[in-house]
Coordinates of C-alpha atoms in Angstrom, one line a residue:
Chain A
M1 CA 95.6 -66.4 9.3
V2 CA 92.3 -67.9 8.1
K3 CA 90.6 -65.1 10.0
L4 CA 92.7 -62.5 8.2
Q5 CA 91.8 -64.0 4.8
Q6 CA 88.1 -64.0 5.8
D7 CA 88.3 -60.3 6.8
R8 CA 89.9 -59.4 3.5
A9 CA 87.2 -61.4 1.6
V10 CA 84.5 -59.5 3.4
R11 CA 86.2 -56.1 2.7
T12 CA 86.6 -57.0 -1.0
R13 CA 83.0 -58.0 -1.2
E14 CA 81.9 -54.7 0.3
T15 CA 84.2 -52.8 -2.1
I16 CA 82.7 -54.6 -5.0
I17 CA 79.1 -53.9 -3.8
R18 CA 79.8 -50.2 -3.3
G19 CA 81.4 -50.0 -6.8
A20 CA 78.4 -51.8 -8.3
A21 CA 76.1 -49.4 -6.5
E22 CA 77.9 -46.4 -8.0
V23 CA 77.7 -47.8 -11.5
F24 CA 74.0 -48.9 -11.1
D25 CA 73.1 -45.5 -9.7
Q26 CA 74.7 -43.8 -12.7
Y27 CA 73.7 -46.1 -15.5
G28 CA 70.8 -48.3 -14.3
F29 CA 70.8 -52.0 -14.6
N30 CA 70.8 -52.3 -18.4
G31 CA 73.5 -49.6 -18.8
A32 CA 75.9 -51.2 -16.3
S33 CA 78.5 -53.9 -17.1
I34 CA 80.6 -56.2 -15.0
S35 CA 83.8 -54.8 -16.5
R36 CA 82.8 -51.3 -15.6
I37 CA 82.0 -52.3 -12.1
M38 CA 85.4 -54.2 -11.8
K39 CA 87.1 -51.0 -12.9
R40 CA 85.1 -48.8 -10.5
A41 CA 85.8 -51.1 -7.6
G42 CA 89.4 -51.6 -8.5
V43 CA 89.3 -55.4 -8.3
S44 CA 90.6 -58.2 -10.5
Q45 CA 88.4 -60.5 -12.6
G46 CA 89.4 -63.3 -10.2
A47 CA 88.2 -61.4 -7.2
M48 CA 85.0 -60.4 -8.9
Y49 CA 84.0 -63.9 -10.0
F50 CA 85.0 -65.4 -6.6
H51 CA 82.2 -63.2 -5.1
F52 CA 79.7 -62.6 -7.9
K53 CA 78.9 -64.8 -10.9
S54 CA 76.7 -62.3 -12.9
K55 CA 75.4 -58.8 -13.1
E56 CA 72.1 -60.1 -11.7
D57 CA 74.0 -61.4 -8.6
L58 CA 75.5 -58.0 -8.1
A59 CA 72.1 -56.3 -8.5
R60 CA 70.5 -58.6 -6.0
A61 CA 73.3 -57.9 -3.5
V62 CA 72.9 -54.1 -3.9
M63 CA 69.1 -54.3 -3.7
N64 CA 69.2 -56.4 -0.5
A65 CA 71.8 -54.1 1.2
Q66 CA 69.2 -51.4 1.7
P67 CA 68.3 -52.1 5.3
D68 CA 72.0 -52.0 6.3
T69 CA 72.2 -48.3 5.3
V70 CA 69.3 -47.4 7.6
I71 CA 68.8 -49.7 10.6
P72 CA 72.2 -49.3 12.3
R73 CA 71.5 -45.5 12.5
L74 CA 68.3 -45.9 14.6
D75 CA 68.3 -45.6 18.4
S76 CA 64.6 -45.1 19.2
R77 CA 61.9 -47.8 19.9
G78 CA 58.2 -48.4 19.4
L79 CA 56.2 -46.3 17.0
Q80 CA 58.9 -43.6 17.0
R81 CA 61.3 -46.2 15.6
I82 CA 59.0 -46.8 12.7
V83 CA 58.7 -43.1 12.0
D84 CA 62.5 -42.7 12.4
M85 CA 63.1 -45.6 9.9
T86 CA 61.2 -43.6 7.2
F87 CA 63.1 -40.3 8.1
V88 CA 66.5 -41.9 8.0
W89 CA 65.6 -43.7 4.7
A90 CA 64.4 -40.4 3.2
W91 CA 67.6 -38.7 4.2
Q92 CA 70.0 -41.6 3.3
I93 CA 68.5 -42.0 -0.2
Q94 CA 69.8 -38.6 -1.0
Q95 CA 73.2 -39.2 0.6
D96 CA 74.1 -42.9 0.3
V97 CA 74.7 -44.3 -3.2
L98 CA 74.2 -47.8 -1.9
L99 CA 70.6 -47.1 -0.8
R100 CA 69.8 -45.0 -3.8
A101 CA 71.1 -47.7 -6.3
G102 CA 69.2 -50.4 -4.3
V103 CA 66.0 -48.5 -4.6
R104 CA 66.5 -47.7 -8.3
L105 CA 67.2 -51.4 -9.1
T106 CA 64.3 -52.6 -7.1
N107 CA 61.9 -50.3 -8.9
E108 CA 63.3 -50.8 -12.4
Q109 CA 63.0 -54.6 -12.3
E110 CA 60.3 -54.7 -14.9
G111 CA 62.6 -53.6 -17.7
T112 CA 65.5 -55.9 -16.7
S113 CA 66.4 -59.6 -16.3
V114 CA 66.3 -59.3 -12.5
R115 CA 63.2 -60.5 -10.7
D116 CA 63.4 -60.3 -6.9
A117 CA 60.6 -59.3 -4.6
S118 CA 62.7 -59.8 -1.5
P119 CA 63.8 -56.1 -1.0
Y120 CA 60.1 -55.2 -0.6
Q121 CA 59.4 -58.2 1.6
E122 CA 62.5 -57.7 3.8
W123 CA 61.5 -54.0 4.5
A124 CA 58.0 -55.2 5.3
R125 CA 59.3 -57.9 7.6
I126 CA 61.5 -55.4 9.5
L127 CA 58.7 -52.9 9.9
E128 CA 56.3 -55.7 11.0
I129 CA 58.5 -56.9 13.8
T130 CA 58.8 -53.4 15.3
L131 CA 55.2 -52.6 14.8
R132 CA 54.0 -55.8 16.4
Q133 CA 56.2 -55.0 19.4
A134 CA 54.8 -51.5 19.5
Q135 CA 51.3 -53.0 19.4
E136 CA 52.0 -55.4 22.2
E137 CA 53.3 -52.4 24.3
G138 CA 50.0 -50.5 23.6
E139 CA 51.4 -47.8 21.2
V140 CA 49.6 -49.1 18.2
V141 CA 45.8 -49.6 18.1
A142 CA 44.8 -53.3 18.7
S143 CA 42.6 -53.2 15.6
A144 CA 45.5 -52.5 13.2
D145 CA 46.6 -55.4 10.9
V146 CA 50.3 -54.9 11.4
R147 CA 51.3 -57.1 8.4
Q148 CA 49.0 -55.1 6.0
F149 CA 50.1 -51.8 7.6
S150 CA 53.8 -52.8 7.1
E151 CA 53.4 -53.7 3.5
F152 CA 51.4 -50.5 2.9
L153 CA 54.2 -48.5 4.5
V154 CA 56.7 -50.0 2.1
S155 CA 54.4 -49.3 -0.9
A156 CA 53.8 -45.7 0.2
C157 CA 57.5 -45.0 0.7
T158 CA 58.3 -46.6 -2.7
G159 CA 55.7 -44.4 -4.4
M160 CA 56.6 -41.2 -2.5
Q161 CA 60.3 -41.4 -3.5
M162 CA 59.2 -41.8 -7.2
Y163 CA 56.8 -38.9 -7.0
A164 CA 59.5 -36.8 -5.2
N165 CA 62.1 -37.8 -7.7
A166 CA 59.8 -36.7 -10.6
V167 CA 58.8 -33.3 -9.1
S168 CA 61.9 -32.3 -7.1
G169 CA 64.8 -34.7 -7.6
R170 CA 63.8 -36.1 -4.2
R171 CA 64.6 -32.9 -2.3
D172 CA 61.0 -32.7 -0.9
L173 CA 60.9 -36.4 0.1
P174 CA 61.4 -35.7 3.9
E175 CA 58.4 -33.3 3.8
R176 CA 56.3 -35.9 2.0
V177 CA 57.2 -38.4 4.7
V178 CA 56.0 -36.0 7.4
A179 CA 52.8 -35.5 5.5
M180 CA 52.3 -39.3 5.4
W181 CA 52.6 -39.6 9.1
R182 CA 50.2 -36.7 9.7
I183 CA 47.7 -38.8 7.6
L184 CA 48.5 -42.2 9.1
L185 CA 49.2 -41.5 12.8
P186 CA 45.5 -40.6 13.8
G187 CA 44.4 -44.1 12.6
V188 CA 47.3 -46.2 13.9
A189 CA 48.6 -44.6 17.1
A190 CA 46.9 -45.7 20.3
G191 CA 45.5 -43.2 22.9
R192 CA 47.6 -40.1 23.0
I193 CA 50.8 -41.6 21.7
A194 CA 50.6 -39.6 18.5
E195 CA 51.2 -36.4 20.5
S196 CA 54.6 -37.7 21.8
I197 CA 55.9 -38.7 18.3
D198 CA 58.7 -36.3 17.1
L199 CA 57.8 -35.5 13.4
N200 CA 61.0 -33.4 12.7
P201 CA 62.4 -35.2 9.7
R202 CA 65.9 -33.9 10.4
R203 CA 66.1 -35.3 13.9
F204 CA 68.8 -37.7 12.6
V205 CA 70.7 -35.3 10.4
Chain B
M1 CA 34.4 -32.4 -45.2
V2 CA 36.9 -30.7 -42.8
K3 CA 34.9 -32.3 -40.0
L4 CA 35.4 -35.7 -41.5
Q5 CA 39.1 -35.1 -41.9
Q6 CA 39.3 -34.0 -38.3
D7 CA 37.5 -37.1 -37.1
R8 CA 39.8 -39.3 -39.1
A9 CA 42.9 -37.5 -37.7
V10 CA 41.5 -38.1 -34.1
R11 CA 41.0 -41.8 -34.9
T12 CA 44.4 -42.1 -36.4
R13 CA 46.0 -40.5 -33.4
E14 CA 44.2 -42.8 -31.0
T15 CA 45.2 -45.8 -33.1
I16 CA 48.8 -44.7 -32.9
I17 CA 48.6 -44.2 -29.1
R18 CA 47.2 -47.6 -28.6
G19 CA 49.8 -49.2 -30.8
A20 CA 52.5 -47.3 -28.9
A21 CA 51.0 -48.5 -25.6
E22 CA 51.2 -52.1 -26.8
V23 CA 54.8 -51.8 -27.8
F24 CA 55.8 -49.9 -24.6
D25 CA 54.0 -52.4 -22.4
Q26 CA 55.9 -55.2 -24.0
Y27 CA 59.4 -53.7 -24.5
G28 CA 59.5 -50.7 -22.2
F29 CA 60.7 -47.3 -23.4
N30 CA 64.3 -48.2 -24.3
G31 CA 63.2 -51.4 -26.1
A32 CA 60.6 -49.7 -28.2
S33 CA 61.2 -48.0 -31.6
I34 CA 59.0 -45.7 -33.7
S35 CA 59.2 -48.2 -36.7
R36 CA 57.9 -51.0 -34.5
I37 CA 55.1 -48.7 -33.3
M38 CA 54.2 -47.7 -36.9
K39 CA 54.0 -51.4 -37.8
R40 CA 51.9 -52.3 -34.8
A41 CA 49.5 -49.4 -35.3
G42 CA 49.4 -50.0 -39.1
V43 CA 50.0 -46.4 -40.0
S44 CA 52.3 -44.8 -42.6
Q45 CA 55.4 -42.8 -41.7
G46 CA 53.6 -39.7 -42.9
A47 CA 50.7 -40.2 -40.6
M48 CA 53.1 -41.0 -37.7
Y49 CA 55.2 -37.8 -38.1
F50 CA 52.0 -35.7 -38.6
H51 CA 51.0 -36.6 -35.1
F52 CA 54.2 -37.4 -33.2
K53 CA 57.7 -36.2 -33.8
S54 CA 59.6 -38.6 -31.5
K55 CA 59.4 -41.6 -29.3
E56 CA 59.5 -39.2 -26.3
D57 CA 56.3 -37.5 -27.7
L58 CA 54.6 -40.9 -28.0
A59 CA 55.6 -41.9 -24.4
R60 CA 54.2 -38.6 -23.1
A61 CA 50.9 -39.1 -24.9
V62 CA 50.6 -42.7 -23.4
M63 CA 51.6 -41.5 -19.9
N64 CA 49.1 -38.7 -20.0
A65 CA 46.2 -40.9 -21.3
Q66 CA 46.0 -42.7 -17.9
P67 CA 43.0 -40.8 -16.5
D68 CA 41.0 -41.4 -19.7
T69 CA 41.0 -45.1 -19.0
V70 CA 39.5 -44.6 -15.5
I71 CA 37.5 -41.5 -15.0
P72 CA 34.7 -42.2 -17.7
R73 CA 33.9 -45.4 -15.8
L74 CA 32.9 -43.7 -12.5
D75 CA 29.4 -42.9 -11.5
S76 CA 29.7 -42.2 -7.8
R77 CA 30.4 -39.0 -5.9
G78 CA 32.1 -37.7 -2.8
L79 CA 34.5 -40.0 -0.9
Q80 CA 33.1 -43.1 -2.6
R81 CA 34.2 -41.6 -5.9
I82 CA 37.8 -41.4 -4.6
V83 CA 37.6 -45.0 -3.4
D84 CA 36.1 -46.1 -6.7
M85 CA 38.8 -44.3 -8.7
T86 CA 41.4 -46.5 -7.0
F87 CA 39.3 -49.7 -7.5
V88 CA 38.8 -49.0 -11.2
W89 CA 42.4 -48.1 -11.6
A90 CA 43.5 -51.4 -9.9
W91 CA 41.2 -53.4 -12.2
Q92 CA 42.0 -51.5 -15.4
I93 CA 45.8 -51.8 -14.9
Q94 CA 45.3 -55.5 -15.3
Q95 CA 43.0 -55.2 -18.3
D96 CA 43.9 -52.1 -20.3
V97 CA 47.2 -52.0 -22.0
L98 CA 47.0 -48.2 -22.4
L99 CA 46.8 -47.7 -18.6
R100 CA 49.4 -50.4 -17.9
A101 CA 51.9 -48.9 -20.4
G102 CA 51.3 -45.4 -19.1
V103 CA 52.1 -46.5 -15.5
R104 CA 55.2 -48.4 -16.6
L105 CA 56.5 -45.4 -18.6
T106 CA 55.8 -43.1 -15.7
N107 CA 57.7 -45.2 -13.3
E108 CA 60.6 -46.1 -15.5
Q109 CA 61.5 -42.5 -16.4
E110 CA 64.8 -42.6 -14.5
G111 CA 66.4 -44.9 -16.9
T112 CA 65.2 -43.1 -20.1
S113 CA 65.3 -39.8 -21.9
V114 CA 61.7 -39.0 -20.9
R115 CA 61.3 -36.6 -18.0
D116 CA 57.6 -35.7 -17.2
A117 CA 56.1 -35.3 -13.7
S118 CA 52.7 -34.4 -15.2
P119 CA 51.1 -37.9 -15.0
Y120 CA 51.6 -37.8 -11.2
Q121 CA 50.5 -34.2 -10.9
E122 CA 47.4 -34.7 -13.1
W123 CA 46.2 -37.7 -11.0
A124 CA 46.8 -35.6 -7.8
R125 CA 44.8 -32.7 -9.3
I126 CA 41.9 -34.9 -10.2
L127 CA 41.8 -36.4 -6.8
E128 CA 42.2 -33.0 -5.1
I129 CA 39.1 -31.6 -6.9
T130 CA 36.9 -34.4 -5.8
L131 CA 38.3 -34.5 -2.3
R132 CA 37.9 -30.8 -1.8
Q133 CA 34.2 -31.1 -2.9
A134 CA 33.8 -34.1 -0.5
Q135 CA 35.3 -31.9 2.3
E136 CA 32.9 -29.0 1.6
E137 CA 30.0 -31.5 1.7
G138 CA 31.2 -32.7 5.1
E139 CA 32.4 -36.2 4.1
V140 CA 36.1 -35.5 4.7
V141 CA 37.4 -34.2 8.1
A142 CA 37.9 -30.4 8.0
S143 CA 41.5 -30.9 9.4
A144 CA 42.6 -32.9 6.3
D145 CA 45.1 -31.2 4.0
V146 CA 43.4 -32.3 0.8
R147 CA 46.4 -31.4 -1.5
Q148 CA 48.8 -33.4 0.6
F149 CA 46.3 -36.2 0.9
S150 CA 45.8 -36.3 -2.9
E151 CA 49.6 -36.4 -3.6
F152 CA 50.0 -39.1 -0.9
L153 CA 47.2 -41.2 -2.5
V154 CA 49.0 -41.0 -5.9
S155 CA 52.3 -42.0 -4.2
A156 CA 50.7 -44.9 -2.3
C157 CA 48.9 -46.3 -5.4
T158 CA 52.2 -46.0 -7.4
G159 CA 54.1 -48.0 -4.8
M160 CA 51.3 -50.5 -4.3
Q161 CA 51.2 -51.5 -7.9
M162 CA 55.0 -51.9 -7.9
Y163 CA 54.9 -54.1 -4.7
A164 CA 51.9 -56.1 -6.2
N165 CA 53.8 -56.5 -9.5
A166 CA 56.8 -57.9 -7.7
V167 CA 55.0 -60.4 -5.5
S168 CA 51.9 -61.4 -7.5
G169 CA 52.2 -60.0 -11.1
R170 CA 49.6 -57.4 -9.8
R171 CA 46.9 -60.0 -9.1
D172 CA 46.6 -59.0 -5.4
L173 CA 46.5 -55.3 -6.2
P174 CA 42.7 -54.9 -5.6
E175 CA 43.1 -56.4 -2.1
R176 CA 46.0 -54.1 -1.4
V177 CA 43.8 -51.1 -2.3
V178 CA 41.1 -52.3 0.1
A179 CA 43.8 -52.7 2.9
M180 CA 44.9 -49.1 2.1
W181 CA 41.4 -47.7 2.6
R182 CA 40.9 -49.6 5.9
I183 CA 44.1 -47.8 7.1
L184 CA 43.2 -44.4 5.6
L185 CA 39.4 -44.1 6.1
P186 CA 39.4 -43.8 9.9
G187 CA 41.7 -40.7 9.7
V188 CA 40.0 -39.0 6.7
A189 CA 36.3 -39.8 6.7
A190 CA 34.1 -37.4 8.7
G191 CA 31.6 -38.7 11.3
R192 CA 30.2 -42.0 10.3
I193 CA 30.8 -41.7 6.6
A194 CA 33.3 -44.5 6.6
E195 CA 30.6 -47.0 7.5
S196 CA 28.7 -46.1 4.3
I197 CA 31.7 -46.6 2.0
D198 CA 31.5 -49.7 -0.2
L199 CA 34.9 -51.4 0.0
N200 CA 34.1 -54.2 -2.5
P201 CA 36.9 -53.8 -5.0
R202 CA 34.9 -55.6 -7.7
R203 CA 31.9 -53.3 -7.5
F204 CA 32.9 -52.1 -11.0
V205 CA 33.7 -55.4 -12.6

């Protein structure tokens, strides 16, 4: 019985987060309101305030859900897994409102009352773990600073999606990701690993 | 006489753009108003509407003034000039309200009525011209696609300043730019050129 109630609470929370993502994606942080999100998610005021106390709380939950929209779709390892992470991300940002809203909120922070560096740092942490393992297994050059490289990857992807959004409504983002890897792989891939990396951005579609 | 009037018109326009930059830097696009900008710049309504018809016009002028805050400070050439462009930019964004407001407006477009990809494209064009010349002079590897590399540099710098803003209020941006060049130079610099590149981010301070 307690288990059933917990399941329902988890589902309600997810419903609210998805509703919030839809509203944030459409209106941005400043244009969104809790009442609009309640309506979109179809939940009562009681359910909303049980899970989230403020619009800032909701924004933080949406921003920090980004990795959940990407990581479960991966099945590769090593350097290919890093590449795939960026491919899946570039695809999902066009398909999944939860990821797109999370990215928008993360990048629009300066004009809002939300201040949270953790979405950047969490992506960097996930990349760093995989990169360090790839380095230990000899796929990444020993001289690479994997922490700096991970933070740089997050920065580059952040900027690429903004550039792509400005020039093509993000349609050319997958091609930009491929171009990035053609630039980065020669410096980071050890030995002849680069030749074995699949750079087809649609390998997950 | 006509010349004097023209000079005065140019100065008034610059005064307005700087006042607009200060207001946009502080309040963002949506929080700024023409009347506040007029007040900040100390110009009359007549002078304002002679130069700019709308807040969108003002935002576009500020966004597109970015290169003017960086390029005149450069005195190097070849690949060092590209590196220096990023160093001066990383320094100026902390010092010069015109550059900082231009960057903020460019990146905040999604939530506003301004749509203008030209600040990204103009930076890419400037980088591409210098990179192509460096490639012709043998400083950049022949296999590099200088157009893609230029657009990637703009993307990476855009994302780095957002990451740096979130984690350090941009204080660590120069160090992030150095880390980027340590990652990129091995793949793009021809022969032993990388060894002669000065990676001291304060060489222009």
